Short mmCIF file of C-alpha atoms in Angstrom, two decimals:
data_model
loop_
_atom_site.label_atom_id
_atom_site.label_comp_id
_atom_site.label_asym_id
_atom_site.label_seq_id
_atom_site.Cartn_x
_atom_site.Cartn_y
_atom_site.Cartn_z
CA UNK A 1 19.90 -37.01 -45.60
CA UNK A 2 21.37 -40.34 -43.67
CA UNK A 3 20.35 -39.38 -40.70
CA UNK A 4 17.37 -36.79 -40.93
CA UNK A 5 14.72 -39.86 -42.03
CA UNK A 6 15.97 -42.71 -39.18
CA UNK A 7 13.78 -43.67 -36.82
CA UNK A 8 14.12 -42.75 -33.65
CA UNK A 9 12.92 -44.19 -30.37
CA UNK A 10 11.64 -41.92 -27.90
CA UNK A 11 11.30 -44.49 -24.39
CA UNK A 12 8.93 -47.37 -26.39
CA UNK A 13 7.64 -45.21 -29.01
CA UNK A 14 9.62 -45.00 -32.44
CA UNK A 15 9.44 -41.98 -34.74
CA UNK A 16 9.24 -41.96 -37.94
CA UNK A 17 12.17 -39.19 -39.09
CA UNK A 18 14.29 -37.43 -37.37
CA UNK A 19 11.81 -34.34 -38.31
CA UNK A 20 10.42 -32.18 -35.04
CA UNK A 21 7.35 -29.75 -35.26
CA UNK A 22 7.84 -28.07 -32.15
CA UNK A 23 5.41 -25.99 -30.15
CA UNK A 24 3.79 -22.78 -31.69
CA UNK A 25 1.19 -21.44 -30.13
CA UNK A 26 -1.36 -19.94 -32.98
CA UNK A 27 -3.78 -17.55 -31.83
CA UNK A 28 -7.06 -17.32 -33.19
CA UNK A 29 -7.82 -20.97 -33.19
CA UNK A 30 -9.82 -21.47 -29.93
CA UNK A 31 -11.03 -19.03 -27.09
CA UNK A 32 -11.04 -18.40 -23.79
CA UNK A 33 -12.62 -22.01 -23.04
CA UNK A 34 -9.62 -23.67 -24.64
CA UNK A 35 -11.80 -26.01 -26.43
CA UNK A 36 -9.87 -27.49 -30.11
CA UNK A 37 -11.69 -26.17 -32.98
CA UNK A 38 -11.61 -27.90 -35.97
CA UNK A 39 -8.82 -25.21 -37.23
CA UNK A 40 -6.61 -26.31 -34.78
CA UNK A 41 -7.40 -30.33 -35.96
CA UNK A 42 -6.39 -29.06 -39.77
CA UNK A 43 -3.41 -27.77 -38.78
CA UNK A 44 -1.81 -30.23 -37.33
CA UNK A 45 -3.33 -33.03 -39.39
CA UNK A 46 -1.63 -31.06 -41.87
CA UNK A 47 2.00 -31.08 -40.58
CA UNK A 48 1.28 -35.23 -39.95
CA UNK A 49 -0.01 -35.08 -43.57
CA UNK A 50 3.57 -33.79 -44.48
CA UNK A 51 5.18 -36.74 -43.31
CA UNK A 52 6.24 -35.23 -40.05
CA UNK A 53 7.68 -37.48 -37.33
CA UNK A 54 6.92 -36.20 -34.11
CA UNK A 55 4.65 -33.01 -33.30
CA UNK A 56 4.34 -31.07 -30.45
CA UNK A 57 1.08 -29.16 -29.75
CA UNK A 58 1.19 -26.26 -28.84
CA UNK A 59 1.71 -24.79 -25.36
CA UNK A 60 -1.78 -25.86 -23.66
CA UNK A 61 -2.67 -24.64 -20.21
CA UNK A 62 -2.85 -26.87 -16.71
CA UNK A 63 -4.47 -24.78 -15.60
CA UNK A 64 -7.84 -21.77 -15.38
CA UNK A 65 -4.92 -19.30 -15.07
CA UNK A 66 -1.45 -19.06 -16.04
CA UNK A 67 -2.25 -18.58 -19.70
CA UNK A 68 -0.08 -17.13 -21.83
CA UNK A 69 -2.86 -15.91 -24.58
CA UNK A 70 -7.08 -15.91 -23.88
CA UNK A 71 -7.64 -18.15 -26.80
CA UNK A 72 -4.75 -20.99 -25.27
CA UNK A 73 -5.83 -23.92 -25.56
CA UNK A 74 -6.60 -25.93 -22.47
CA UNK A 75 -6.70 -29.08 -20.57
CA UNK A 76 -7.91 -27.51 -17.00
CA UNK A 77 -11.35 -30.38 -17.75
CA UNK A 78 -12.06 -33.12 -18.83
CA UNK A 79 -14.45 -31.29 -21.02
CA UNK A 80 -11.66 -30.73 -23.36
CA UNK A 81 -10.86 -34.32 -23.64
CA UNK A 82 -13.23 -35.05 -27.08
CA UNK A 83 -11.78 -32.01 -28.63
CA UNK A 84 -7.99 -33.41 -28.07
CA UNK A 85 -8.83 -36.79 -28.94
CA UNK A 86 -9.77 -35.26 -32.49
CA UNK A 87 -6.73 -34.51 -33.09
CA UNK A 88 -4.92 -37.13 -31.84
CA UNK A 89 -7.02 -38.77 -33.83
CA UNK A 90 -6.44 -37.44 -37.06
CA UNK A 91 -2.34 -37.06 -36.62
CA UNK A 92 -2.02 -40.71 -35.80
CA UNK A 93 -4.30 -41.45 -38.67
CA UNK A 94 -1.55 -40.15 -40.49
CA UNK A 95 1.26 -42.60 -39.08
CA UNK A 96 2.72 -39.39 -37.07
CA UNK A 97 3.74 -38.89 -33.04
CA UNK A 98 2.13 -36.41 -31.41
CA UNK A 99 2.31 -34.92 -27.90
CA UNK A 100 1.07 -32.14 -25.75
CA UNK A 101 2.54 -29.16 -24.92
CA UNK A 102 1.72 -28.37 -21.09
CA UNK A 103 2.86 -24.61 -20.31
CA UNK A 104 1.88 -22.81 -16.64
CA UNK A 105 3.05 -18.68 -17.26
CA UNK A 106 3.81 -18.26 -13.94
CA UNK A 107 4.83 -14.52 -13.35
CA UNK A 108 4.33 -13.79 -17.28
CA UNK A 109 0.64 -14.78 -17.47
CA UNK A 110 -1.67 -12.97 -18.86
CA UNK A 111 -3.48 -12.27 -15.57
CA UNK A 112 -3.63 -9.42 -13.11
CA UNK A 113 -2.25 -11.48 -10.49
CA UNK A 114 0.70 -14.20 -11.32
CA UNK A 115 2.53 -15.82 -9.05
CA UNK A 116 6.59 -17.02 -9.10
CA UNK A 117 8.82 -18.99 -6.81
CA UNK A 118 9.55 -16.11 -5.60
CA UNK A 119 8.56 -12.40 -5.77
CA UNK A 120 9.99 -10.94 -9.25
CA UNK A 121 9.15 -8.52 -11.62
CA UNK A 122 9.50 -8.41 -15.44
CA UNK A 123 8.56 -6.40 -18.41
CA UNK A 124 6.71 -8.74 -21.00
CA UNK A 125 4.42 -7.66 -24.39
CA UNK A 126 5.62 -4.25 -22.76
CA UNK A 127 3.41 -5.04 -20.13
CA UNK A 128 4.94 -5.12 -16.65
CA UNK A 129 4.58 -7.87 -14.41
CA UNK A 130 4.97 -8.66 -10.33
CA UNK A 131 5.20 -12.07 -9.44
CA UNK A 132 3.95 -13.33 -6.01
CA UNK A 133 6.13 -15.42 -3.97
CA UNK A 134 4.02 -18.98 -4.58
CA UNK A 135 2.54 -20.01 -1.21
CA UNK A 136 4.01 -24.11 -0.24
CA UNK A 137 0.07 -25.16 -0.59
CA UNK A 138 -0.17 -23.14 -3.89
CA UNK A 139 2.78 -25.04 -5.54
CA UNK A 140 1.32 -28.94 -4.59
CA UNK A 141 -2.10 -27.22 -6.44
CA UNK A 142 0.02 -25.95 -9.89
CA UNK A 143 1.21 -29.71 -9.25
CA UNK A 144 -2.31 -31.29 -8.82
CA UNK A 145 -2.97 -29.74 -12.42
CA UNK A 146 0.06 -30.64 -14.22
CA UNK A 147 -0.68 -34.57 -13.28
CA UNK A 148 -4.46 -33.85 -13.42
CA UNK A 149 -3.98 -32.48 -17.50
CA UNK A 150 -1.19 -34.96 -18.55
CA UNK A 151 -4.02 -37.84 -17.29
CA UNK A 152 -6.32 -35.44 -19.91
CA UNK A 153 -3.75 -35.93 -22.55
CA UNK A 154 -3.90 -39.44 -21.64
CA UNK A 155 -7.05 -40.18 -21.71
CA UNK A 156 -7.28 -38.73 -25.27
CA UNK A 157 -4.89 -40.76 -26.90
CA UNK A 158 -1.98 -38.86 -27.35
CA UNK A 159 1.69 -40.13 -26.95
CA UNK A 160 2.60 -37.79 -23.86
CA UNK A 161 3.95 -34.71 -22.99
CA UNK A 162 6.34 -32.17 -23.05
CA UNK A 163 6.48 -29.89 -19.86
CA UNK A 164 7.46 -26.34 -20.70
CA UNK A 165 10.70 -25.66 -19.04
CA UNK A 166 11.80 -22.85 -21.15
CA UNK A 167 10.85 -19.24 -22.60
CA UNK A 168 10.25 -17.74 -18.75
CA UNK A 169 7.51 -19.44 -18.37
CA UNK A 170 6.90 -20.96 -14.71
CA UNK A 171 8.70 -24.47 -14.62
CA UNK A 172 11.62 -22.22 -16.22
CA UNK A 173 11.76 -19.80 -13.30
CA UNK A 174 11.91 -22.78 -10.68
CA UNK A 175 15.07 -23.86 -12.07
CA UNK A 176 16.81 -20.22 -13.22
CA UNK A 177 18.48 -19.31 -9.62
CA UNK A 178 18.43 -16.14 -10.69
CA UNK A 179 14.97 -16.09 -10.41
CA UNK A 180 13.75 -18.50 -8.09
CA UNK A 181 15.25 -17.00 -4.67
CA UNK A 182 13.22 -19.37 -2.01
CA UNK A 183 15.21 -20.71 0.71
CA UNK A 184 13.42 -23.84 1.03
CA UNK A 185 13.79 -27.30 -0.67
CA UNK A 186 12.30 -25.67 -4.22
CA UNK A 187 15.15 -22.65 -4.18
CA UNK A 188 17.89 -25.44 -2.68
CA UNK A 189 16.82 -28.06 -5.32
CA UNK A 190 15.98 -26.16 -8.35
CA UNK A 191 14.44 -29.14 -10.60
CA UNK A 192 12.43 -30.39 -7.25
CA UNK A 193 9.68 -28.83 -8.58
CA UNK A 194 9.07 -30.78 -11.70
CA UNK A 195 10.83 -33.96 -10.63
CA UNK A 196 7.54 -34.28 -8.42
CA UNK A 197 5.46 -33.49 -11.13
CA UNK A 198 7.50 -36.18 -13.65
CA UNK A 199 7.18 -38.70 -10.64
CA UNK A 200 3.64 -38.49 -9.93
CA UNK A 201 2.83 -38.43 -13.40
CA UNK A 202 4.74 -41.32 -14.41
CA UNK A 203 2.30 -43.19 -10.92
CA UNK A 204 -1.14 -42.82 -13.38
CA UNK A 205 -0.06 -42.99 -16.47
CA UNK A 206 1.47 -46.29 -18.58
CA UNK A 207 5.34 -46.25 -18.89
CA UNK A 208 4.85 -45.61 -22.71
CA UNK A 209 3.46 -42.38 -21.92
CA UNK A 210 6.30 -40.19 -23.36
CA UNK A 211 7.66 -37.61 -20.77
CA UNK A 212 9.90 -35.21 -22.15
CA UNK A 213 10.60 -31.42 -21.68
CA UNK A 214 11.39 -27.98 -23.34
CA UNK A 215 14.54 -27.08 -21.06
CA UNK A 216 16.37 -23.79 -20.94
CA UNK A 217 19.82 -24.48 -22.24
CA UNK A 218 21.84 -21.63 -20.09
CA UNK A 219 19.72 -21.39 -16.16
CA UNK A 220 21.87 -18.93 -16.04
CA UNK A 221 24.72 -20.51 -17.37
CA UNK A 222 25.64 -24.20 -19.48
CA UNK A 223 26.81 -26.07 -16.69
CA UNK A 224 23.69 -25.44 -14.72
CA UNK A 225 21.55 -26.25 -17.81
CA UNK A 226 23.87 -29.63 -18.06
CA UNK A 227 23.36 -30.34 -14.39
CA UNK A 228 19.52 -29.35 -14.19
CA UNK A 229 19.48 -32.24 -18.14
CA UNK A 230 21.29 -34.40 -15.93
CA UNK A 231 18.95 -34.28 -13.01
CA UNK A 232 16.07 -34.86 -14.99
CA UNK A 233 17.29 -37.48 -16.85
CA UNK A 234 18.04 -39.21 -13.46
CA UNK A 235 14.12 -38.83 -12.69
CA UNK A 236 12.73 -40.31 -15.48
CA UNK A 237 12.35 -38.21 -18.60
CA UNK A 238 12.56 -39.59 -21.66
CA UNK A 239 13.20 -36.59 -24.19
CA UNK A 240 15.46 -33.08 -23.68
CA UNK A 241 14.17 -30.17 -26.25
CA UNK A 242 16.79 -27.48 -25.85
CA UNK A 243 16.14 -24.09 -25.93
CA UNK A 244 16.69 -20.45 -24.22
CA UNK A 245 15.60 -20.36 -20.44
CA UNK A 246 14.17 -17.06 -18.23
CA UNK A 247 15.12 -14.14 -20.94
CA UNK A 248 16.78 -11.58 -19.66
CA UNK A 249 18.20 -13.84 -16.60
CA UNK A 250 21.09 -15.80 -18.19
CA UNK A 251 24.59 -15.93 -19.82
CA UNK A 252 24.73 -17.92 -23.16
CA UNK A 253 27.90 -18.72 -24.72
CA UNK A 254 29.01 -20.11 -28.14
CA UNK A 255 32.55 -20.63 -29.55
CA UNK A 256 33.83 -17.95 -32.37
CA UNK A 257 33.99 -20.45 -34.98
CA UNK A 258 31.18 -22.34 -34.10
CA UNK A 259 28.52 -23.54 -37.04
CA UNK A 260 25.44 -22.60 -35.89
CA UNK A 261 23.62 -21.05 -33.40
CA UNK A 262 24.40 -20.37 -29.15
CA UNK A 263 21.63 -23.12 -27.95
CA UNK A 264 22.45 -25.84 -30.57
CA UNK A 265 26.12 -25.65 -29.37
CA UNK A 266 24.66 -26.11 -26.09
CA UNK A 267 22.20 -29.07 -27.05
CA UNK A 268 25.12 -30.46 -28.37
CA UNK A 269 27.18 -29.87 -25.09
CA UNK A 270 24.20 -31.15 -22.88
CA UNK A 271 23.76 -34.26 -25.38
CA UNK A 272 27.48 -35.25 -24.21
CA UNK A 273 26.10 -35.67 -20.77
CA UNK A 274 23.40 -37.49 -21.22
CA UNK A 275 21.77 -41.07 -22.94
CA UNK A 276 18.04 -39.87 -23.35
CA UNK A 277 17.42 -37.96 -26.76
CA UNK A 278 17.96 -34.40 -27.08
CA UNK A 279 16.64 -32.11 -29.93
CA UNK A 280 17.88 -29.23 -30.97
CA UNK A 281 16.06 -25.81 -32.45
CA UNK A 282 16.55 -22.37 -33.58
CA UNK A 283 16.87 -20.72 -37.29
CA UNK A 284 16.56 -24.53 -38.79
CA UNK A 285 15.56 -24.15 -41.79
CA UNK A 286 16.58 -26.26 -44.52
CA UNK A 287 16.77 -29.86 -45.23
CA UNK A 288 20.61 -29.33 -45.25
CA UNK A 289 21.16 -27.61 -42.18
CA UNK A 290 19.01 -29.86 -40.56
CA UNK A 291 21.10 -33.10 -41.33
CA UNK A 292 24.68 -31.05 -40.82
CA UNK A 293 23.07 -30.64 -37.39
CA UNK A 294 22.53 -33.94 -36.65
CA UNK A 295 25.99 -35.39 -38.10
CA UNK A 296 27.79 -32.49 -36.67
CA UNK A 297 26.46 -31.89 -32.99
CA UNK A 298 25.55 -35.53 -32.23
CA UNK A 299 21.85 -34.40 -31.37
CA UNK A 300 19.01 -36.88 -32.21
CA UNK A 301 15.93 -34.74 -33.25
CA UNK A 302 15.82 -31.16 -34.95
CA UNK A 303 13.17 -28.59 -34.58
CA UNK A 304 11.51 -27.13 -37.73
CA UNK A 305 9.17 -24.14 -36.72
CA UNK A 306 8.31 -21.46 -39.10
CA UNK A 307 9.78 -22.79 -42.34
CA UNK A 308 7.04 -26.00 -41.57
CA UNK A 309 4.64 -23.18 -40.80
CA UNK A 310 5.04 -21.71 -44.03
CA UNK A 311 4.71 -25.18 -45.96
CA UNK A 312 3.41 -28.53 -44.01
CA UNK A 313 4.93 -30.54 -46.55
CA UNK A 314 8.44 -30.15 -45.34
CA UNK A 315 9.43 -33.30 -44.46
CA UNK A 316 7.91 -34.96 -47.13
CA UNK A 317 9.07 -32.59 -49.78
CA UNK A 318 12.93 -33.25 -48.17
CA UNK A 319 12.57 -36.58 -48.78
CA UNK A 320 11.90 -36.38 -52.14
CA UNK A 321 14.95 -33.84 -53.08
CA UNK A 322 12.07 -30.92 -53.59
CA UNK A 323 12.67 -27.51 -52.72
CA UNK A 324 11.09 -27.32 -49.45
CA UNK A 325 10.79 -23.71 -49.31
CA UNK A 326 11.59 -21.54 -46.03
CA UNK A 327 10.51 -18.56 -43.30
CA UNK A 328 11.73 -14.95 -44.87
CA UNK A 329 12.08 -13.91 -40.84
CA UNK A 330 10.01 -10.80 -41.73
CA UNK A 331 9.88 -8.62 -39.18
CA UNK A 332 5.99 -9.01 -38.22
CA UNK A 333 4.50 -12.72 -39.42
CA UNK A 334 2.33 -12.65 -41.61
CA UNK A 335 1.81 -16.19 -41.48
CA UNK A 336 0.31 -15.47 -38.06
CA UNK A 337 -2.43 -12.67 -39.56
CA UNK A 338 -3.16 -14.08 -42.99
CA UNK A 339 -0.79 -17.88 -43.89
CA UNK A 340 -1.71 -17.11 -47.46
CA UNK A 341 0.25 -13.59 -47.67
CA UNK A 342 3.20 -15.34 -45.76
CA UNK A 343 5.78 -14.41 -48.32
CA UNK A 344 8.12 -17.54 -47.84
CA UNK A 345 4.73 -19.03 -49.13
CA UNK A 346 3.81 -17.18 -51.70
CA UNK A 347 7.61 -17.78 -53.30
CA UNK A 348 6.68 -21.54 -53.03
CA UNK A 349 3.63 -21.56 -54.61
CA UNK A 350 4.98 -20.07 -57.39
CA UNK A 351 7.21 -22.59 -58.17
CA UNK A 352 4.54 -24.88 -57.15
CA UNK A 353 2.18 -23.24 -60.24
CA UNK A 354 5.01 -23.53 -62.59
CA UNK A 355 5.71 -27.11 -62.21
CA UNK A 356 2.26 -27.85 -62.62
CA UNK A 357 1.86 -28.70 -58.79
CA UNK A 358 -0.99 -28.21 -55.97
CA UNK A 359 -0.05 -25.12 -54.35
CA UNK A 360 -0.65 -24.98 -50.61
CA UNK A 361 -3.63 -23.31 -49.66
CA UNK A 362 -4.32 -22.17 -46.15
#
């Protein structure tokens, strides 16, 4: 594991290794107020204890609307700062770096009235959504919400933020011309909406504050994704966490003989065009696969998602050449219903018991 456990510098922060816990929304820990609970604190502290270098906290809403879930964590009020600080302090005490992912859902939000860069309809979670085109005044209001949220995150002691510009959420909707049909400056320059947010945040927070983005690789094509990545690097982005873009509105591509998924291929291609750190994600389960991706693709960091839910100690176990366990990709995720009943975790716990080691309890 010659690369997986090498440090990585992002902006002026040195990450202990190349292992990232990506943002994964965990339902039931908060409520409609968006306040942090003890479960949230324990959840993120467990990954820090487990040796994860970089933790990206689940999608957190900067506005009172635009939520992805009713019980989504929030940062639309100063009242959220004390609870968020408890997460940041708990993670830092274990030596890990932590960011908050800021996410406004746009047309895919749970509210009855939703918004999009231009009029657009889609279906999400079996519900039809019709988004109203944003006015210039509304665009500025949402940008204000992002900027104010980032300042609160800085005040709470986090190392930075990740803007959610993928998975058919609002920033992603601006970046994809199949969704963004505006004829003004925000349509002619799809990255302008997020670039203005980045520039305004930079004017307030210290230079050391990390600003990265979860970016759609195919928006709608890989050439568009590369162009977006280059524009964002030019305007001060600190890292690019490459994922899928607007669901149903992109054309993916991967060579037939490529050993990894299309989105990992895209991350490798984007890395060839930028100098900032690039992350790869999707189906990375084992330390061996993670190391191979770093070695073959040239990307800088790997996201270990569901397998980290199975085993929060994944990074430490990988470093010690122990069995890390892995997600079994169940049709319906048992971890989100009852973590101890997760099949991947049950298998790993049986192995731990046989080896006279402490099983994972929650």
